[in-house]
GROMACS .gro file of C-alpha atoms in nm:
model
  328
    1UNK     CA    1   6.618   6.947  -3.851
    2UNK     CA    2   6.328   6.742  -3.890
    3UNK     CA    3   6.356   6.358  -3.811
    4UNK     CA    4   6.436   6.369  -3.403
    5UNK     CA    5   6.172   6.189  -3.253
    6UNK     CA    6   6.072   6.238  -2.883
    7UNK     CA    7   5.907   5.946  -2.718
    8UNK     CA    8   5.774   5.956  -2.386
    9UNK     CA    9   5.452   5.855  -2.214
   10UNK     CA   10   5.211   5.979  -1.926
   11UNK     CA   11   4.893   5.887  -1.711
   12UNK     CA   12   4.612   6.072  -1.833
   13UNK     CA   13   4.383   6.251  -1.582
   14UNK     CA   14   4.100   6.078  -1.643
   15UNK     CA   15   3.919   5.773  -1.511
   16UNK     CA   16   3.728   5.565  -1.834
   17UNK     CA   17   3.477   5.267  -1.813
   18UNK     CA   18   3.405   4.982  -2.044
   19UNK     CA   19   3.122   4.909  -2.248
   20UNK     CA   20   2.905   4.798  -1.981
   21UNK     CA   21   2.987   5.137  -1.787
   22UNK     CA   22   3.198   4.927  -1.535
   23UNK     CA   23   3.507   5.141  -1.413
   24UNK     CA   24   3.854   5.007  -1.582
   25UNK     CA   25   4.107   5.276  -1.472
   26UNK     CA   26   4.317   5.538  -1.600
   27UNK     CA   27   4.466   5.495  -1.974
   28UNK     CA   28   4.812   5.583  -2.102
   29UNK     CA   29   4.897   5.770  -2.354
   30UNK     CA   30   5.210   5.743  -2.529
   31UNK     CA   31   5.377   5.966  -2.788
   32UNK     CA   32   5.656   6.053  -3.082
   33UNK     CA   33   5.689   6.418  -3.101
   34UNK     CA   34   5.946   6.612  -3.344
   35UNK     CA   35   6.198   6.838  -3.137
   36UNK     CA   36   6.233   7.089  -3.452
   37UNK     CA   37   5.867   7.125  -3.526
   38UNK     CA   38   5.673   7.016  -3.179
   39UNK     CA   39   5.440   6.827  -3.451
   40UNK     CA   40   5.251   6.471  -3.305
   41UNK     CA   41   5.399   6.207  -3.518
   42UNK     CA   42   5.193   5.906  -3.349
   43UNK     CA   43   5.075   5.828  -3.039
   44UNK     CA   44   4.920   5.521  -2.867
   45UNK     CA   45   4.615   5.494  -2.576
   46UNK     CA   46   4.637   5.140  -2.358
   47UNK     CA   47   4.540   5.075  -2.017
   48UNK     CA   48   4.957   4.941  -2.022
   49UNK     CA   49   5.264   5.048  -2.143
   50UNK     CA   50   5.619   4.878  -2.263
   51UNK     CA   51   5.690   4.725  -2.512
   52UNK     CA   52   5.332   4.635  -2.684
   53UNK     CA   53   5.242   4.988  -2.608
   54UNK     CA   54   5.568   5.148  -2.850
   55UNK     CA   55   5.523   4.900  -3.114
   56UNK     CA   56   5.129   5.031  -3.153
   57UNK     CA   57   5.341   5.370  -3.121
   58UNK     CA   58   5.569   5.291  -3.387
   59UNK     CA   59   5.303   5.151  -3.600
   60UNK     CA   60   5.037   5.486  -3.580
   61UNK     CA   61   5.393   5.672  -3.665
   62UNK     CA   62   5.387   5.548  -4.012
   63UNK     CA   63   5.008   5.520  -4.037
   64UNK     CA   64   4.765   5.734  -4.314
   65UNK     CA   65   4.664   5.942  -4.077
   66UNK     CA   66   4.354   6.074  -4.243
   67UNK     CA   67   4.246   5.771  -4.265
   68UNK     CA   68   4.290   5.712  -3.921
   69UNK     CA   69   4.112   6.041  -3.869
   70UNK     CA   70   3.818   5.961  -4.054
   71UNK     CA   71   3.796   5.570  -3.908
   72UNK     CA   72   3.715   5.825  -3.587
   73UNK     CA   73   3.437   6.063  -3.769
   74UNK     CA   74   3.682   6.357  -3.828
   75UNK     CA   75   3.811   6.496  -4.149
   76UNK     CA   76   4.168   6.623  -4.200
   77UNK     CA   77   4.366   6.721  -4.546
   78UNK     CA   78   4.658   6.530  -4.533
   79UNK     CA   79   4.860   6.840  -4.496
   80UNK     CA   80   4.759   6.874  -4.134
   81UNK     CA   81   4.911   6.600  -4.034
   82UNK     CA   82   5.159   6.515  -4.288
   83UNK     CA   83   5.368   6.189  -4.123
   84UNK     CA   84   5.426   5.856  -4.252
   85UNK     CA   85   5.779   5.782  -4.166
   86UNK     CA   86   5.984   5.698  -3.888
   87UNK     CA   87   6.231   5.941  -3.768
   88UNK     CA   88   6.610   5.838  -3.777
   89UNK     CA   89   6.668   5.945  -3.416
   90UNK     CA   90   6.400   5.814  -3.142
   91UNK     CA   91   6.499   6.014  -2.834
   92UNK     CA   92   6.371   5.805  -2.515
   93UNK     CA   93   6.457   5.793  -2.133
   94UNK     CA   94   6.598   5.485  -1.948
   95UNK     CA   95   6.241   5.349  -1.888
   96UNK     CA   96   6.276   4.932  -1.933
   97UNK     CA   97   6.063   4.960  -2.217
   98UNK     CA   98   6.275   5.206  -2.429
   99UNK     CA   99   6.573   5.025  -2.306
  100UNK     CA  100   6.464   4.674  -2.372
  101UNK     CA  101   6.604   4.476  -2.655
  102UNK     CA  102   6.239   4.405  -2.832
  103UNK     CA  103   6.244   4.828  -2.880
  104UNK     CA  104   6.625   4.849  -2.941
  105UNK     CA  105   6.556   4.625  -3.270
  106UNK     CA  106   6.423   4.908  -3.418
  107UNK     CA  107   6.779   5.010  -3.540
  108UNK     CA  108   6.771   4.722  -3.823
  109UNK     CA  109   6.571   4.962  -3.961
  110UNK     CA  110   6.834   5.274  -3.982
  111UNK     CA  111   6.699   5.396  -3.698
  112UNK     CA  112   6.912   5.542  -3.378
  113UNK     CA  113   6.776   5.506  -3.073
  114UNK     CA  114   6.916   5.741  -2.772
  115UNK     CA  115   6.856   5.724  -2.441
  116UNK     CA  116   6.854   5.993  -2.184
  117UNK     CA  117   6.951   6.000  -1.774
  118UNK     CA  118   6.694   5.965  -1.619
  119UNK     CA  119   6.463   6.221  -1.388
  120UNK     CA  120   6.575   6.457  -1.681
  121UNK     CA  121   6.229   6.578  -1.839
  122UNK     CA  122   6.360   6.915  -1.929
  123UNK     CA  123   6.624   6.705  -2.215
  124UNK     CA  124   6.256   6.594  -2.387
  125UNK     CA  125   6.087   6.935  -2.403
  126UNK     CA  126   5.859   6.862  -2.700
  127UNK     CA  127   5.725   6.569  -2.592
  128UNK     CA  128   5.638   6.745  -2.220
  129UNK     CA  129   5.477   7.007  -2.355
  130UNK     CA  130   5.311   6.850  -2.526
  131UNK     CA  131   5.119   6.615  -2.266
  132UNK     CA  132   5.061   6.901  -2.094
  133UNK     CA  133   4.862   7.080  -2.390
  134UNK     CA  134   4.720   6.775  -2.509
  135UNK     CA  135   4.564   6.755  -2.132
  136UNK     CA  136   4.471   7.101  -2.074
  137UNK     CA  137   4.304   7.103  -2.413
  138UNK     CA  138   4.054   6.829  -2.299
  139UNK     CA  139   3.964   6.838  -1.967
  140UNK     CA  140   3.779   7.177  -1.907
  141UNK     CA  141   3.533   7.007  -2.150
  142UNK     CA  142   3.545   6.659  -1.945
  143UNK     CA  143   3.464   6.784  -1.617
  144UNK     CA  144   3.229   6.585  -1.445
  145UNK     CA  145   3.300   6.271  -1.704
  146UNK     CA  146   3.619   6.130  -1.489
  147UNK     CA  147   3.857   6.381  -1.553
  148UNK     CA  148   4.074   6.410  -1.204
  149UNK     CA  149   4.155   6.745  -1.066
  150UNK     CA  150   4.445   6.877  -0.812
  151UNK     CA  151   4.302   6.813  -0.531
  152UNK     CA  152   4.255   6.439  -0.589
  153UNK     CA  153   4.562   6.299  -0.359
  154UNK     CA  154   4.397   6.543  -0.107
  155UNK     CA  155   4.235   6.383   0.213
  156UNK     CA  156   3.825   6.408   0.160
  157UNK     CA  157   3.860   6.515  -0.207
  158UNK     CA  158   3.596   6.347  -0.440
  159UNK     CA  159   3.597   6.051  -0.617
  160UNK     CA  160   3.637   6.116  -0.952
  161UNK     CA  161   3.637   5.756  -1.046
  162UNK     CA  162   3.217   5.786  -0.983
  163UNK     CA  163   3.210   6.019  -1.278
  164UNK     CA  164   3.365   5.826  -1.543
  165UNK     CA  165   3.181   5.832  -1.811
  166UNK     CA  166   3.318   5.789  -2.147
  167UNK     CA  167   3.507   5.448  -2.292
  168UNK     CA  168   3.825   5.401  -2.470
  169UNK     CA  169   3.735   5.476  -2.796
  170UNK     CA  170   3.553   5.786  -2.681
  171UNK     CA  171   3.856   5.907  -2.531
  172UNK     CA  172   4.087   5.824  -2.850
  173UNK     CA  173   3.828   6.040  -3.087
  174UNK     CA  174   3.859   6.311  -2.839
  175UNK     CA  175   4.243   6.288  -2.841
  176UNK     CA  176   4.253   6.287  -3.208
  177UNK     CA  177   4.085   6.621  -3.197
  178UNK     CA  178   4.302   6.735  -2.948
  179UNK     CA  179   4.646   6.619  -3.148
  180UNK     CA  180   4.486   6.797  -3.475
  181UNK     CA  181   4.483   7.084  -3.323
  182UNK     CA  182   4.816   7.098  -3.148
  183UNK     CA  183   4.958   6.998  -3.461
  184UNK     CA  184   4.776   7.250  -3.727
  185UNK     CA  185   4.621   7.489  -3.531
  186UNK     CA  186   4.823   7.549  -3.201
  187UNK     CA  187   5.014   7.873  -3.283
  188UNK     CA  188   5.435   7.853  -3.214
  189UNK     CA  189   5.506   8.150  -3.066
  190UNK     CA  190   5.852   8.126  -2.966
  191UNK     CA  191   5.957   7.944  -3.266
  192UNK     CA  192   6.321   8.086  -3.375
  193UNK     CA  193   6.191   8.197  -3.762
  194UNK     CA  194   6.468   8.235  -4.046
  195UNK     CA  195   6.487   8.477  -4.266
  196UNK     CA  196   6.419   8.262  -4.546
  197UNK     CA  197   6.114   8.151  -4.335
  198UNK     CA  198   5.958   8.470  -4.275
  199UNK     CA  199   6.026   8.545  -4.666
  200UNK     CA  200   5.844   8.199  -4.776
  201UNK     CA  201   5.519   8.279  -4.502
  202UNK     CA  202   5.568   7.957  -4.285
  203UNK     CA  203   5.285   7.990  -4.084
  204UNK     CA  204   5.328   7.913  -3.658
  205UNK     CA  205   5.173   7.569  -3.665
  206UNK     CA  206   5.389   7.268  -3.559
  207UNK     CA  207   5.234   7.143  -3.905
  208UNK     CA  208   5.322   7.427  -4.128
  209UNK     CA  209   5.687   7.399  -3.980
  210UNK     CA  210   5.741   7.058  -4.076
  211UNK     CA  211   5.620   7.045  -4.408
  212UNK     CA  212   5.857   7.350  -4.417
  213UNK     CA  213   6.146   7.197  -4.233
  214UNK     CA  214   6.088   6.843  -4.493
  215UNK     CA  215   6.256   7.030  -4.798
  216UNK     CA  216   6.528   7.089  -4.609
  217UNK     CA  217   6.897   6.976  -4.606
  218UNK     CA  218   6.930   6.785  -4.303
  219UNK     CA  219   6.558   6.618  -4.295
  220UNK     CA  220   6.598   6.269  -4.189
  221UNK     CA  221   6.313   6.047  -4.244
  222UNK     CA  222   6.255   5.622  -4.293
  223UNK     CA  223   5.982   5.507  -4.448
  224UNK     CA  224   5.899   5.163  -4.368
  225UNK     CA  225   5.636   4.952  -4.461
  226UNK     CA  226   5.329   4.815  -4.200
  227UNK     CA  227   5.481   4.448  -4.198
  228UNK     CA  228   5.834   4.499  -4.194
  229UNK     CA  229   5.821   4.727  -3.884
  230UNK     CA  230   5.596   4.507  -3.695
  231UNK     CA  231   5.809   4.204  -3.753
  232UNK     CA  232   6.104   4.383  -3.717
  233UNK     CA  233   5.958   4.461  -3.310
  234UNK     CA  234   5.815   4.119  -3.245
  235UNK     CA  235   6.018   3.961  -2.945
  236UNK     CA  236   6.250   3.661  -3.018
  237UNK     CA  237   6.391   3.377  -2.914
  238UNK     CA  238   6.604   3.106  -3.012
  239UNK     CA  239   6.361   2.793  -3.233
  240UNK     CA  240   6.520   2.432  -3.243
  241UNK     CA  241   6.520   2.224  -3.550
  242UNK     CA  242   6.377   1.792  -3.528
  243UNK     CA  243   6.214   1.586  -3.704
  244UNK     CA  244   5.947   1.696  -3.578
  245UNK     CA  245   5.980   2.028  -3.716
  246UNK     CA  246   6.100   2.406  -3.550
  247UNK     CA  247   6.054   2.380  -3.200
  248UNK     CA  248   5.954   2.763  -3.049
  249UNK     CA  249   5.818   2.797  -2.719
  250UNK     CA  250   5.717   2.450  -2.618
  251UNK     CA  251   5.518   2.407  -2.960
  252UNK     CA  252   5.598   2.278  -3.338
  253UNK     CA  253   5.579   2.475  -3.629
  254UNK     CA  254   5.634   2.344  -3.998
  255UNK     CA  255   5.755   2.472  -4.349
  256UNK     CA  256   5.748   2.240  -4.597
  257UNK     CA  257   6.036   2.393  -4.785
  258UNK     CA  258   6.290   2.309  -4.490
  259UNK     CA  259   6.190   1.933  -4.420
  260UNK     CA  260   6.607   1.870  -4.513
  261UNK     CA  261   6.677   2.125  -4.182
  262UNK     CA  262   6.439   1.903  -3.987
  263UNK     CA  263   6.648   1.599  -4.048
  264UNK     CA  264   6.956   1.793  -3.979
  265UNK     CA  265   6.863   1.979  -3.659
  266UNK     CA  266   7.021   2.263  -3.510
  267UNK     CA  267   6.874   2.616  -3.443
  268UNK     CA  268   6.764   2.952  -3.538
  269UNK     CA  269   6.670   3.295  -3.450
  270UNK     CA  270   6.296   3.342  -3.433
  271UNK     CA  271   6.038   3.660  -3.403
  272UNK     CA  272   5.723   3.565  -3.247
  273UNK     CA  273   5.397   3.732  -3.154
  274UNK     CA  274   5.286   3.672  -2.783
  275UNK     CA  275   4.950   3.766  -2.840
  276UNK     CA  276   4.910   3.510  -3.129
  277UNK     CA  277   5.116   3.148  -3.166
  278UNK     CA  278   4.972   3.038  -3.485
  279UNK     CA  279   5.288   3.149  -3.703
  280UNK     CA  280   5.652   3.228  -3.617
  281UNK     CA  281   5.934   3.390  -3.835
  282UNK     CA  282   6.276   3.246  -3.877
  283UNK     CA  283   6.507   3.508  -3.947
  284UNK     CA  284   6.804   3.429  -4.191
  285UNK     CA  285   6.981   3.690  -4.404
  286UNK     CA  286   6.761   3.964  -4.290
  287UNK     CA  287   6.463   3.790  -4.398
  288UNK     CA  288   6.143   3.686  -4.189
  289UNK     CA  289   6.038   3.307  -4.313
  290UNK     CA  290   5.706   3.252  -4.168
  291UNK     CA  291   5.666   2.869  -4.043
  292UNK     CA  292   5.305   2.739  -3.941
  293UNK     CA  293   5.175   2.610  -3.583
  294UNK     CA  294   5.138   2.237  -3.635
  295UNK     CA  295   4.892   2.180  -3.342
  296UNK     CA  296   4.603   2.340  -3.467
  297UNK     CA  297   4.392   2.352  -3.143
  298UNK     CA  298   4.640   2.650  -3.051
  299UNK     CA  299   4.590   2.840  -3.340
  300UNK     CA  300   4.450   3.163  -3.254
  301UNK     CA  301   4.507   3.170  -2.883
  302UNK     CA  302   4.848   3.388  -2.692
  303UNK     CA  303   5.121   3.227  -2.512
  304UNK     CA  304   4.937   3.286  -2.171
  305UNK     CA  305   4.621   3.039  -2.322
  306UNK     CA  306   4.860   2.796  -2.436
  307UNK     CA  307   4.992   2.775  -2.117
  308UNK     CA  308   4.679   2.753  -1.938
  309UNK     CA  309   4.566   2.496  -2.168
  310UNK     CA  310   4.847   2.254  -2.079
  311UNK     CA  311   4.849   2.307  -1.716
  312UNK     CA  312   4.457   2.226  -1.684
  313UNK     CA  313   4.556   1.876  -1.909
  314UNK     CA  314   4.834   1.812  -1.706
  315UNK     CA  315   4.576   1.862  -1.396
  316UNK     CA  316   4.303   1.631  -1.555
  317UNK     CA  317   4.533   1.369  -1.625
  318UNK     CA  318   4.727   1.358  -1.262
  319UNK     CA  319   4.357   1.388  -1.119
  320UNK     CA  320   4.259   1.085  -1.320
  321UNK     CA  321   4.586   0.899  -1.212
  322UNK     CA  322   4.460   0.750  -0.875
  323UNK     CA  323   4.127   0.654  -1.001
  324UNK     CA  324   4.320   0.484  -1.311
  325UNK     CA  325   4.530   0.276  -1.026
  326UNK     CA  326   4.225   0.166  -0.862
  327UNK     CA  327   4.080   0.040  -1.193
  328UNK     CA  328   4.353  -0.178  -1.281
   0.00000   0.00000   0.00000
């Protein structure tokens, strides 16, 4: 039945450059695909995978994608790819990233999340097949442009990383078109048809077969808003209560309807966003309480900044120590 989601990811055989047409490397493209009707549900291109990688997964899962389509010039009718739910069952290997507990929150949701031996591709069918469509789809068109060929472990093959050509967001438009078609044009031929199938016209399309295989008994499907799913896959950590305020990560954060907890002390669970420290959530009773970065020379910057921005004060200050000690 629909709702068994396939996740797996791959190194595509292509090199891309930047803006400036400097070389960058290799992306990765990761991907949801339904083991009753082969259909895309989301995918996600980065130059890295884990954990960041499944939550921008996760995250196109759920997305309008004809909007998403036509943010990349191409028009679809929604019925072509017709996916804006999670699936109750994520299907993933023993990769860190499917394994880790950031990914493993995702069952606060209603979601189950299996995981498979691993060195077992044949147990995620779907999701192999299609990387290997998905790839042969594009690069007869991409030769010359970066795409790698067989021979490129071979001694004296060519560079293919001189040919790169196209950027990121070149590449994504010309997945896009590739993952329309697989989805609502590639024809199933193997697909075991029903009776009641044939007698309703399903047509071969992954597409076709899961629109059909929705108004079944069986279909199992979670929608989930934008927000909730991205909190809900934000790493945490435990935030400490003071006077002055929820300590999380080395910094203070405020709310001014807990000053009473400040006083108190003690601790709670909090989500928080590597990428970004001007807010944290508490979590309590399933909620998400946002609290607000109280050093505002932060706001804006990741973790790693932070960081950086400490250790070079820390640096200017025991530079300055010796000349200090001289002065007095």
């Amino acid at each position: 039945a629909v709702g068994v989601g396939m996740l797996d990811a791959t190194v595509c055989d292509i090199y891309l450059v930047n803006e400036a047409g400097g070389l960058i490397g290799r992306p990765i493209l990761t991907a949801c695909v339904d083991a009753y009707s082969g259909l895309c549900c989301g995918y996600s291109l980065s130059w890295e995978g884990g954990v960041y990688s499944l939550r921008s997964l996760m995250a196109n899962v759920i997305a309008d994608k004809a909007a998403l389509c036509k943010r990349h010039g191409i028009s679809i009718q929604p019925e072509d790819w017709n996916c804006a739910m999670l699936p109750a069952t994520l299907v993933t290997d023993m990769g860190k990233e499917y394994a880790s507990t950031t990914f493993e929150q995702i069952a606060e949701l209603g979601v189950t999340v299996i995981n498979l031996p691993p060195y077992r591709p044949e147990l995620k069918g779907a999701v192999e097949k299609f990387f290997d469509v998905v790839q042969g789809l594009y690069k007869p068109h991409l030769r010359g442009k970066g795409v790698i060929e067989p021979d490129y472990q071979e001694r004296g093959a060519h560079d293919y990383r001189r040919d790169a050509r196209l950027t990121m967001a070149d590449f994504e438009t010309i997945i896009l078109r590739c993952i329309v078609y697989y989805n609502s044009q590639r024809i199933l031929e193997n697909f075991p048809y029903t009776e009641k199938m044939l007698a309703e016209d399903i047509k071969p399309h992954a597409s076709n077969i899961w629109d059909y295989g929705l108004q079944q008994a069986g279909a199992a499907l979670i929608p989930v808003d934008y927000n909730t799913l991205i909190l809900t896959l934000l790493p945490r950590t435990t935030g400490r209560f003071s006077r002055k305020g929820l300590a999380v990560n080395k910094l203070r954060y405020e709310n001014d309807k807990f000053t009473e907890r400040y006083l108190n002390g003690g601790t709670a669970a909090v989500a928080y966003n590597p990428e970004d420290v001007s807010e944290v959530w508490m979590i309590e009773d399933g909620a998400y309480i946002p609290f607000t970065l109280i050093e505002s020379r932060f706001t804006g910057k990741g973790i790693q900044e932070v960081e950086a921005i400490k250790a070079g004060q820390k640096a200017a200050v025991k530079a300055a120590t010796a000349d200090n000690t001289q002065a007095r």
